[in-house]
């Protein structure tokens, strides 16, 4: 219930404020309702890589940056069942190894009266990319209760998602982008909404220059840093 109320607050109350309407967020989102900008199906099912650029939380209990160069490739998408399968790849800074695992999602409408697919349930518990490294390197999966990723905003270049199960007393968010993001010197609309609505950034997860140096096979051609 808390997640539903907060998501409603995100997509209605905040963006209806005079400051936002007067242009603090200079992007396509200039109305009081984000509904038509939150259908994440096209972004998630595009067959080009997507990159996790930043998030508001660090799952490591000691606050260490153990994970870098997080990307995802969609390997299967079923428009009838609303199912998406992705391979997530990341670089572990402790073992200095590239690791990957499969993650499955089911898309649905967050509210019953909507037609957009603006939330994704994961079929495995999101244990974070940093923990259980030995198990992940052995390609084991840990099954647990599903978690939900409501989409706050998306367009052809980026997707901003809210993670209610990580929120606690703060607003946990992630920004995912396509390769074109690294060719553009300006911020995306996802970046601007992230700065406006989410908790302070805790981690930069994808630095194109660093990931190219680490020989990321999925690294975008452009290596401009956007920090």
mmCIF file of C-alpha atoms in Angstrom:
data_model
loop_
_atom_site.group_PDB
_atom_site.id
_atom_site.type_symbol
_atom_site.label_atom_id
_atom_site.label_comp_id
_atom_site.label_asym_id
_atom_site.label_seq_id
_atom_site.Cartn_x
_atom_site.Cartn_y
_atom_site.Cartn_z
ATOM 1 C CA UNK A 1 0.000 0.000 0.000
ATOM 2 C CA UNK A 2 2.848 2.379 0.822
ATOM 3 C CA UNK A 3 4.418 1.684 -2.582
ATOM 4 C CA UNK A 4 1.143 2.436 -4.368
ATOM 5 C CA UNK A 5 0.636 5.709 -2.499
ATOM 6 C CA UNK A 6 4.201 6.840 -3.081
ATOM 7 C CA UNK A 7 4.107 5.963 -6.772
ATOM 8 C CA UNK A 8 0.900 7.958 -7.103
ATOM 9 C CA UNK A 9 2.692 10.839 -5.375
ATOM 10 C CA UNK A 10 5.603 10.587 -7.780
ATOM 11 C CA UNK A 11 3.594 10.690 -10.969
ATOM 12 C CA UNK A 12 0.950 13.208 -9.941
ATOM 13 C CA UNK A 13 1.591 15.421 -6.936
ATOM 14 C CA UNK A 14 5.202 16.395 -7.491
ATOM 15 C CA UNK A 15 4.900 17.105 -11.184
ATOM 16 C CA UNK A 16 1.790 19.196 -10.658
ATOM 17 C CA UNK A 17 3.760 21.745 -8.644
ATOM 18 C CA UNK A 18 4.105 25.249 -10.152
ATOM 19 C CA UNK A 19 7.914 24.981 -10.229
ATOM 20 C CA UNK A 20 7.859 21.910 -12.431
ATOM 21 C CA UNK A 21 5.167 23.330 -14.666
ATOM 22 C CA UNK A 22 7.201 26.517 -15.008
ATOM 23 C CA UNK A 23 10.096 24.601 -16.495
ATOM 24 C CA UNK A 24 12.478 23.349 -13.791
ATOM 25 C CA UNK A 25 12.253 20.049 -15.620
ATOM 26 C CA UNK A 26 12.729 21.056 -19.236
ATOM 27 C CA UNK A 27 11.744 17.912 -21.038
ATOM 28 C CA UNK A 28 8.599 16.404 -22.573
ATOM 29 C CA UNK A 29 7.147 15.920 -19.111
ATOM 30 C CA UNK A 30 5.388 19.232 -18.572
ATOM 31 C CA UNK A 31 1.941 18.001 -17.607
ATOM 32 C CA UNK A 32 0.544 17.000 -14.250
ATOM 33 C CA UNK A 33 0.300 13.331 -15.197
ATOM 34 C CA UNK A 34 3.123 11.043 -16.250
ATOM 35 C CA UNK A 35 0.943 8.169 -17.398
ATOM 36 C CA UNK A 36 1.614 8.391 -21.120
ATOM 37 C CA UNK A 37 5.355 8.681 -20.454
ATOM 38 C CA UNK A 38 5.608 5.555 -18.305
ATOM 39 C CA UNK A 39 5.017 2.694 -20.756
ATOM 40 C CA UNK A 40 8.327 0.847 -20.487
ATOM 41 C CA UNK A 41 7.586 -2.030 -22.860
ATOM 42 C CA UNK A 42 9.298 -0.582 -25.943
ATOM 43 C CA UNK A 43 12.412 0.381 -24.004
ATOM 44 C CA UNK A 44 12.711 -3.002 -22.288
ATOM 45 C CA UNK A 45 12.118 -5.057 -25.440
ATOM 46 C CA UNK A 46 14.397 -3.114 -27.758
ATOM 47 C CA UNK A 47 17.169 -5.460 -28.887
ATOM 48 C CA UNK A 48 19.911 -2.909 -28.235
ATOM 49 C CA UNK A 49 21.865 -2.921 -24.945
ATOM 50 C CA UNK A 50 20.668 -0.848 -22.000
ATOM 51 C CA UNK A 51 23.006 0.530 -19.347
ATOM 52 C CA UNK A 52 22.462 1.253 -15.654
ATOM 53 C CA UNK A 53 24.060 4.681 -15.265
ATOM 54 C CA UNK A 54 23.215 5.568 -11.684
ATOM 55 C CA UNK A 55 21.141 4.650 -8.658
ATOM 56 C CA UNK A 56 20.293 6.107 -5.264
ATOM 57 C CA UNK A 57 21.392 3.171 -3.135
ATOM 58 C CA UNK A 58 24.447 1.042 -2.457
ATOM 59 C CA UNK A 59 23.503 -2.517 -1.455
ATOM 60 C CA UNK A 60 26.906 -3.233 0.044
ATOM 61 C CA UNK A 61 26.585 -2.944 3.864
ATOM 62 C CA UNK A 62 30.064 -1.398 4.063
ATOM 63 C CA UNK A 63 29.340 1.184 1.395
ATOM 64 C CA UNK A 64 31.960 -0.161 -1.008
ATOM 65 C CA UNK A 65 31.667 0.189 -4.767
ATOM 66 C CA UNK A 66 31.975 -3.438 -5.812
ATOM 67 C CA UNK A 67 30.098 -3.389 -9.098
ATOM 68 C CA UNK A 68 30.655 -1.465 -12.321
ATOM 69 C CA UNK A 69 29.623 -1.449 -15.963
ATOM 70 C CA UNK A 70 26.146 -2.887 -15.475
ATOM 71 C CA UNK A 71 24.304 -3.547 -18.727
ATOM 72 C CA UNK A 72 21.396 -5.675 -19.911
ATOM 73 C CA UNK A 73 20.473 -7.292 -23.209
ATOM 74 C CA UNK A 74 16.967 -8.494 -23.966
ATOM 75 C CA UNK A 75 17.106 -12.077 -25.227
ATOM 76 C CA UNK A 76 13.373 -12.793 -25.403
ATOM 77 C CA UNK A 77 10.184 -10.722 -25.405
ATOM 78 C CA UNK A 78 6.624 -12.019 -25.755
ATOM 79 C CA UNK A 79 4.062 -9.338 -26.524
ATOM 80 C CA UNK A 80 1.198 -11.736 -25.757
ATOM 81 C CA UNK A 81 2.309 -12.885 -22.311
ATOM 82 C CA UNK A 82 4.110 -9.597 -21.511
ATOM 83 C CA UNK A 83 7.232 -11.542 -20.558
ATOM 84 C CA UNK A 84 10.788 -10.279 -21.003
ATOM 85 C CA UNK A 85 14.039 -12.163 -20.492
ATOM 86 C CA UNK A 86 17.332 -10.335 -20.139
ATOM 87 C CA UNK A 87 20.974 -11.187 -19.626
ATOM 88 C CA UNK A 88 22.572 -8.794 -17.148
ATOM 89 C CA UNK A 89 26.338 -8.321 -17.304
ATOM 90 C CA UNK A 90 28.555 -6.482 -14.842
ATOM 91 C CA UNK A 91 32.176 -6.177 -13.750
ATOM 92 C CA UNK A 92 33.027 -7.236 -10.201
ATOM 93 C CA UNK A 93 35.721 -4.912 -8.882
ATOM 94 C CA UNK A 94 36.774 -7.385 -6.188
ATOM 95 C CA UNK A 95 37.350 -10.430 -8.366
ATOM 96 C CA UNK A 96 38.190 -8.329 -11.462
ATOM 97 C CA UNK A 97 35.916 -10.542 -13.528
ATOM 98 C CA UNK A 98 32.964 -10.080 -15.839
ATOM 99 C CA UNK A 99 29.875 -11.898 -14.568
ATOM 100 C CA UNK A 100 26.382 -12.335 -15.949
ATOM 101 C CA UNK A 101 23.042 -13.867 -15.078
ATOM 102 C CA UNK A 102 19.541 -14.158 -16.504
ATOM 103 C CA UNK A 103 16.609 -12.178 -15.180
ATOM 104 C CA UNK A 104 12.958 -12.511 -16.174
ATOM 105 C CA UNK A 105 10.230 -9.890 -15.986
ATOM 106 C CA UNK A 106 6.485 -9.735 -16.499
ATOM 107 C CA UNK A 107 5.081 -6.366 -17.536
ATOM 108 C CA UNK A 108 1.690 -5.102 -16.412
ATOM 109 C CA UNK A 109 -0.311 -1.952 -15.711
ATOM 110 C CA UNK A 110 0.384 -0.582 -12.248
ATOM 111 C CA UNK A 111 -3.229 0.527 -11.879
ATOM 112 C CA UNK A 112 -6.182 -1.563 -13.037
ATOM 113 C CA UNK A 113 -7.677 1.270 -15.097
ATOM 114 C CA UNK A 114 -4.513 1.792 -17.165
ATOM 115 C CA UNK A 115 -3.552 0.342 -20.534
ATOM 116 C CA UNK A 116 0.170 1.145 -20.475
ATOM 117 C CA UNK A 117 2.703 -1.451 -19.305
ATOM 118 C CA UNK A 118 4.334 0.715 -16.677
ATOM 119 C CA UNK A 119 5.539 -1.814 -14.102
ATOM 120 C CA UNK A 120 7.665 -4.949 -14.243
ATOM 121 C CA UNK A 121 7.661 -7.874 -11.840
ATOM 122 C CA UNK A 122 10.877 -9.851 -11.576
ATOM 123 C CA UNK A 123 10.725 -13.626 -11.372
ATOM 124 C CA UNK A 124 13.650 -13.812 -8.953
ATOM 125 C CA UNK A 125 14.397 -11.868 -5.834
ATOM 126 C CA UNK A 126 16.669 -8.943 -6.652
ATOM 127 C CA UNK A 127 19.512 -9.928 -4.329
ATOM 128 C CA UNK A 128 21.692 -7.119 -5.779
ATOM 129 C CA UNK A 129 24.614 -7.513 -8.117
ATOM 130 C CA UNK A 130 27.164 -7.269 -5.316
ATOM 131 C CA UNK A 131 26.216 -10.013 -2.898
ATOM 132 C CA UNK A 132 26.690 -13.778 -3.243
ATOM 133 C CA UNK A 133 29.422 -13.322 -5.797
ATOM 134 C CA UNK A 134 30.648 -16.904 -5.492
ATOM 135 C CA UNK A 135 27.186 -18.243 -6.152
ATOM 136 C CA UNK A 136 26.642 -15.934 -9.091
ATOM 137 C CA UNK A 137 29.965 -16.902 -10.607
ATOM 138 C CA UNK A 138 28.787 -20.498 -10.436
ATOM 139 C CA UNK A 139 25.637 -19.361 -12.249
ATOM 140 C CA UNK A 140 23.254 -20.288 -9.436
ATOM 141 C CA UNK A 141 19.970 -18.428 -8.977
ATOM 142 C CA UNK A 142 18.309 -17.568 -5.682
ATOM 143 C CA UNK A 143 14.532 -17.853 -5.863
ATOM 144 C CA UNK A 144 12.431 -15.582 -3.698
ATOM 145 C CA UNK A 145 9.338 -13.439 -3.661
ATOM 146 C CA UNK A 146 8.761 -11.251 -6.734
ATOM 147 C CA UNK A 147 9.750 -7.604 -6.670
ATOM 148 C CA UNK A 148 8.153 -4.772 -8.610
ATOM 149 C CA UNK A 149 9.779 -2.030 -10.673
ATOM 150 C CA UNK A 150 7.255 0.761 -11.412
ATOM 151 C CA UNK A 151 8.311 2.964 -14.329
ATOM 152 C CA UNK A 152 8.289 6.656 -13.445
ATOM 153 C CA UNK A 153 9.304 7.911 -16.893
ATOM 154 C CA UNK A 154 10.644 6.501 -20.138
ATOM 155 C CA UNK A 155 11.339 7.559 -23.706
ATOM 156 C CA UNK A 156 13.457 6.200 -26.565
ATOM 157 C CA UNK A 157 16.686 7.073 -24.734
ATOM 158 C CA UNK A 158 16.146 6.315 -21.047
ATOM 159 C CA UNK A 159 14.031 4.660 -18.357
ATOM 160 C CA UNK A 160 13.657 5.823 -14.754
ATOM 161 C CA UNK A 161 12.341 3.215 -12.347
ATOM 162 C CA UNK A 162 11.351 3.382 -8.697
ATOM 163 C CA UNK A 163 12.316 0.491 -6.398
ATOM 164 C CA UNK A 164 9.762 0.460 -3.552
ATOM 165 C CA UNK A 165 11.295 -2.600 -1.890
ATOM 166 C CA UNK A 166 14.585 -0.708 -1.386
ATOM 167 C CA UNK A 167 13.081 2.578 -0.308
ATOM 168 C CA UNK A 168 12.906 2.368 3.489
ATOM 169 C CA UNK A 169 12.986 6.056 4.433
ATOM 170 C CA UNK A 170 14.294 7.292 1.083
ATOM 171 C CA UNK A 171 13.269 7.181 -2.563
ATOM 172 C CA UNK A 172 15.216 4.419 -4.321
ATOM 173 C CA UNK A 173 15.568 4.925 -8.073
ATOM 174 C CA UNK A 174 17.611 3.678 -11.029
ATOM 175 C CA UNK A 175 18.288 5.241 -14.424
ATOM 176 C CA UNK A 176 18.784 2.977 -17.438
ATOM 177 C CA UNK A 177 19.837 4.374 -20.825
ATOM 178 C CA UNK A 178 20.514 3.303 -24.396
ATOM 179 C CA UNK A 179 23.817 3.768 -26.194
ATOM 180 C CA UNK A 180 22.719 7.087 -27.700
ATOM 181 C CA UNK A 181 22.894 8.581 -24.205
ATOM 182 C CA UNK A 182 26.697 8.573 -24.350
ATOM 183 C CA UNK A 183 26.688 10.529 -27.615
ATOM 184 C CA UNK A 184 24.691 13.404 -26.160
ATOM 185 C CA UNK A 185 26.237 16.040 -23.918
ATOM 186 C CA UNK A 186 22.922 17.100 -22.376
ATOM 187 C CA UNK A 187 21.009 15.384 -19.591
ATOM 188 C CA UNK A 188 18.072 13.154 -20.387
ATOM 189 C CA UNK A 189 14.621 13.741 -19.009
ATOM 190 C CA UNK A 190 15.217 10.716 -16.760
ATOM 191 C CA UNK A 191 18.250 12.456 -15.261
ATOM 192 C CA UNK A 192 16.271 15.603 -14.528
ATOM 193 C CA UNK A 193 13.378 13.757 -12.910
ATOM 194 C CA UNK A 194 15.857 11.614 -10.976
ATOM 195 C CA UNK A 195 17.463 14.750 -9.532
ATOM 196 C CA UNK A 196 14.082 16.273 -8.768
ATOM 197 C CA UNK A 197 12.261 13.339 -7.183
ATOM 198 C CA UNK A 198 14.669 10.651 -6.016
ATOM 199 C CA UNK A 199 17.054 10.386 -3.085
ATOM 200 C CA UNK A 200 20.609 11.723 -3.568
ATOM 201 C CA UNK A 201 22.681 9.648 -5.958
ATOM 202 C CA UNK A 202 24.766 6.980 -4.245
ATOM 203 C CA UNK A 203 26.530 5.275 -7.153
ATOM 204 C CA UNK A 204 27.496 5.893 -10.750
ATOM 205 C CA UNK A 205 27.129 2.437 -12.261
ATOM 206 C CA UNK A 206 28.249 2.931 -15.857
ATOM 207 C CA UNK A 207 31.156 5.120 -16.906
ATOM 208 C CA UNK A 208 31.672 4.541 -20.620
ATOM 209 C CA UNK A 209 35.396 5.356 -20.549
ATOM 210 C CA UNK A 210 36.068 3.028 -17.625
ATOM 211 C CA UNK A 211 34.027 0.232 -19.162
ATOM 212 C CA UNK A 212 35.850 0.494 -22.471
ATOM 213 C CA UNK A 213 39.168 0.221 -20.613
ATOM 214 C CA UNK A 214 37.832 -2.904 -18.900
ATOM 215 C CA UNK A 215 37.026 -4.318 -22.353
ATOM 216 C CA UNK A 216 33.284 -4.426 -21.893
ATOM 217 C CA UNK A 217 31.969 -6.199 -25.011
ATOM 218 C CA UNK A 218 28.709 -4.261 -24.655
ATOM 219 C CA UNK A 219 30.337 -0.848 -24.244
ATOM 220 C CA UNK A 220 28.860 1.904 -26.432
ATOM 221 C CA UNK A 221 31.086 3.357 -29.113
ATOM 222 C CA UNK A 222 30.906 6.844 -27.658
ATOM 223 C CA UNK A 223 33.017 7.232 -24.544
ATOM 224 C CA UNK A 224 31.880 10.604 -23.265
ATOM 225 C CA UNK A 225 31.523 10.620 -19.502
ATOM 226 C CA UNK A 226 28.333 12.034 -18.072
ATOM 227 C CA UNK A 227 29.066 12.471 -14.390
#
